[in-house]
Amino acid sequence: MSHERSPHRPGVGDTGDARDRESVVSRESERYGGIKFGAAFFGWLTATGMALLLTALLGALGAVLSLATDTDIGKAADEAADDPQTIGIAGGIALTVILFVAYYCGGYVAGRMARFNGAKQGLAVWLWAVLIAVVIAVLGAIAGNKYDVLAELNGMPRLPLNEGDLTLGGIITLIAVAVASLLGAVLGGLAGMHFHRKVDRAGLTT
């Protein structure tokens, strides 16, 4: 007499499967978890590239609008650099959104590569950005502005602040950008890690 294997019914053995899955993932996390600065570095590269791309797209849109309104976008950018108050609410929001999206992408790449501790990977991406910005600022102060690499990248979003000139609007913009980029990186890291949790659930479910 043949016996057919009964299909798995939801709720039967699910508790045990979930417990086994959690224990396996926990052991893997203990061994391979923690901040992966290599993955975070590639996440930072992704964030930088995405920021360049989004800024270029925004610049192209601004150029189209300037042709339609008969204004000079380059002149407007120079005025914003000389006086941070001229950037306006729209410019500040655009800069914040660009960096949020860019660092979300960077955090996602780091979280996807590292597999575990997505929030920490996103934080590491943000710390890479801070570290590299500090190094470039120090080199620029020592060797002069010609070694300011970020300044040579015309597509890179820059805060409309002159050296030694921090107005109230500039401080608010700086804080908003820092918070938005950090939040985007952390959320992106969690999203990248979540993909692997879905794979674990599929692979360890009987």
Coordinates of C-alpha atoms in Angstrom, one line a residue:
M1 CA 0.0 0.0 0.0
S2 CA 1.6 3.3 -1.1
H3 CA 1.6 6.3 1.1
E4 CA 1.6 9.7 -0.5
R5 CA 3.4 12.5 1.3
S6 CA 0.9 14.9 2.7
P7 CA 1.5 18.5 1.7
H8 CA 2.7 20.9 4.3
R9 CA -0.2 22.6 6.0
P10 CA 0.3 26.1 7.4
G11 CA 0.6 26.2 11.1
V12 CA 1.9 22.6 11.4
G13 CA 5.5 22.7 12.4
D14 CA 5.8 26.4 11.7
T15 CA 6.9 27.2 15.2
G16 CA 9.7 24.7 15.1
D17 CA 10.7 25.9 11.6
A18 CA 10.8 29.5 12.7
R19 CA 12.8 28.6 15.8
D20 CA 15.4 26.6 13.7
R21 CA 15.6 29.5 11.1
E22 CA 16.2 32.0 13.8
S23 CA 18.9 29.9 15.4
V24 CA 20.7 29.4 12.1
V25 CA 20.5 33.1 11.2
S26 CA 21.7 34.0 14.7
R27 CA 24.7 31.8 14.4
E28 CA 25.6 33.2 11.0
S29 CA 25.2 36.7 12.4
E30 CA 27.5 36.0 15.3
R31 CA 30.2 34.8 12.9
Y32 CA 29.8 37.1 10.0
G33 CA 28.0 40.1 11.5
G34 CA 29.4 43.4 12.5
I35 CA 30.3 46.5 10.5
K36 CA 32.0 45.7 7.1
F37 CA 33.9 48.8 6.2
G38 CA 34.8 47.4 2.8
A39 CA 31.1 47.0 1.9
A40 CA 30.5 50.5 3.4
F41 CA 33.2 52.0 1.2
F42 CA 31.5 50.6 -1.9
G43 CA 28.2 52.0 -0.5
W44 CA 29.8 55.4 -0.2
L45 CA 31.0 55.2 -3.8
T46 CA 27.4 54.3 -4.8
A47 CA 26.0 57.2 -2.8
T48 CA 28.5 59.6 -4.4
G49 CA 27.8 58.4 -7.9
M50 CA 24.0 58.6 -7.3
A51 CA 24.4 62.2 -5.9
L52 CA 26.3 63.2 -9.1
L53 CA 23.6 61.6 -11.3
L54 CA 20.7 63.2 -9.5
T55 CA 22.4 66.6 -9.4
A56 CA 23.1 66.4 -13.1
L57 CA 19.4 65.6 -13.8
L58 CA 18.3 68.4 -11.5
G59 CA 20.8 70.7 -13.3
A60 CA 19.4 69.7 -16.7
L61 CA 15.9 70.4 -15.5
G62 CA 17.0 73.7 -14.2
A63 CA 18.6 74.5 -17.5
V64 CA 15.3 73.8 -19.3
L65 CA 13.5 76.0 -16.8
S66 CA 16.0 78.8 -17.2
L67 CA 15.5 78.7 -21.0
A68 CA 11.8 78.9 -20.5
T69 CA 12.0 81.8 -18.0
D70 CA 15.0 83.6 -19.6
T71 CA 17.2 83.3 -16.4
D72 CA 20.8 82.3 -16.0
I73 CA 21.1 79.2 -13.8
G74 CA 24.9 79.7 -13.4
K75 CA 24.4 83.2 -12.1
A76 CA 21.8 81.9 -9.6
A77 CA 24.2 79.2 -8.4
D78 CA 26.9 81.8 -7.9
E79 CA 24.5 84.0 -5.9
A80 CA 23.6 81.1 -3.7
A81 CA 27.2 80.4 -2.9
D82 CA 27.9 84.1 -2.0
D83 CA 24.7 84.4 0.1
P84 CA 23.2 81.2 1.5
Q85 CA 19.9 82.9 2.2
T86 CA 19.3 83.0 -1.6
I87 CA 19.1 79.3 -1.9
G88 CA 15.6 79.4 -0.6
I89 CA 13.4 76.7 0.7
A90 CA 13.1 74.9 -2.6
G91 CA 16.8 74.6 -3.1
G92 CA 17.4 73.4 0.5
I93 CA 14.7 70.7 0.1
A94 CA 16.1 69.6 -3.3
L95 CA 19.6 69.2 -1.8
T96 CA 18.2 67.3 1.2
V97 CA 16.1 65.0 -1.0
I98 CA 19.1 64.3 -3.4
L99 CA 21.4 63.3 -0.5
F100 CA 18.7 61.2 1.2
V101 CA 18.0 59.2 -2.0
A102 CA 21.8 58.9 -2.8
Y103 CA 22.7 57.6 0.7
Y104 CA 19.7 55.3 0.7
C105 CA 21.1 53.7 -2.4
G106 CA 24.6 53.6 -0.8
G107 CA 23.2 52.1 2.4
Y108 CA 21.3 49.5 0.4
V109 CA 24.4 48.4 -1.4
A110 CA 26.4 48.1 1.8
G111 CA 23.5 46.2 3.6
R112 CA 23.1 43.9 0.6
M113 CA 26.8 43.1 0.4
A114 CA 27.3 42.6 4.2
R115 CA 24.0 40.7 4.7
F116 CA 23.8 41.4 8.5
N117 CA 23.5 44.5 10.7
G118 CA 22.0 46.7 8.0
A119 CA 21.7 49.8 10.2
K120 CA 25.3 49.6 11.1
Q121 CA 26.4 49.2 7.5
G122 CA 24.4 52.3 6.7
L123 CA 26.0 54.2 9.5
A124 CA 29.4 53.1 8.2
V125 CA 28.6 54.5 4.8
W126 CA 27.8 57.8 6.4
L127 CA 31.0 57.7 8.5
W128 CA 33.0 57.1 5.3
A129 CA 31.5 60.3 3.8
V130 CA 32.4 62.3 7.0
L131 CA 35.9 60.9 7.1
I132 CA 36.6 61.6 3.4
A133 CA 35.1 65.1 3.7
V134 CA 37.4 65.8 6.7
V135 CA 40.5 64.4 4.9
I136 CA 39.8 66.5 1.8
A137 CA 39.1 69.6 3.9
V138 CA 42.5 69.1 5.8
L139 CA 44.3 68.6 2.5
G140 CA 42.6 71.7 1.0
A141 CA 43.6 73.8 4.1
I142 CA 47.2 72.6 3.9
A143 CA 47.8 72.5 0.1
G144 CA 45.3 74.9 -1.1
N145 CA 41.9 74.7 -2.8
K146 CA 43.3 73.3 -6.0
Y147 CA 43.5 69.9 -4.2
D148 CA 39.8 70.1 -3.2
V149 CA 38.6 67.1 -5.3
L150 CA 35.0 67.6 -4.5
A151 CA 35.1 71.2 -5.7
E152 CA 36.4 70.1 -9.1
L153 CA 33.3 67.8 -9.5
N154 CA 30.8 70.3 -10.9
G155 CA 28.0 67.8 -10.5
M156 CA 28.6 67.2 -6.8
P157 CA 26.0 68.8 -4.6
R158 CA 27.7 71.3 -2.4
L159 CA 26.4 73.3 0.6
P160 CA 26.1 77.0 -0.3
L161 CA 28.5 78.1 2.4
N162 CA 31.7 80.1 2.1
E163 CA 34.7 79.2 4.3
G164 CA 34.3 80.7 7.8
D165 CA 30.8 81.9 7.0
L166 CA 28.0 80.0 8.8
T167 CA 24.7 81.9 8.9
L168 CA 21.6 80.6 10.6
G169 CA 20.2 79.4 7.2
G170 CA 23.5 77.6 6.5
I171 CA 23.6 75.9 9.8
I172 CA 20.0 74.7 9.4
T173 CA 20.8 73.4 5.9
L174 CA 23.9 71.6 7.2
I175 CA 22.0 69.9 9.9
A176 CA 19.2 68.9 7.6
V177 CA 21.6 67.4 5.1
A178 CA 23.5 65.5 7.7
V179 CA 20.3 64.1 9.2
A180 CA 18.8 63.2 5.8
S181 CA 21.9 61.5 4.6
L182 CA 22.4 59.5 7.8
L183 CA 18.7 58.5 7.9
G184 CA 18.8 57.5 4.2
A185 CA 21.9 55.4 4.7
V186 CA 20.5 53.6 7.7
L187 CA 17.2 52.9 6.0
G188 CA 18.9 51.7 2.9
G189 CA 21.1 49.4 4.9
L190 CA 18.1 47.9 6.6
A191 CA 16.4 47.4 3.2
G192 CA 19.5 45.7 1.8
M193 CA 19.7 43.4 4.8
H194 CA 15.9 42.6 4.5
F195 CA 16.5 40.9 1.2
H196 CA 18.7 38.3 2.8
R197 CA 16.2 37.6 5.5
K198 CA 13.6 36.8 2.8
V199 CA 16.1 34.4 1.2
D200 CA 16.7 32.8 4.6
R201 CA 13.0 32.3 5.2
A202 CA 12.6 30.7 1.7
G203 CA 15.7 28.5 2.0
L204 CA 15.1 27.2 5.6
T205 CA 11.3 26.6 5.3
T206 CA 10.3 23.0 4.8

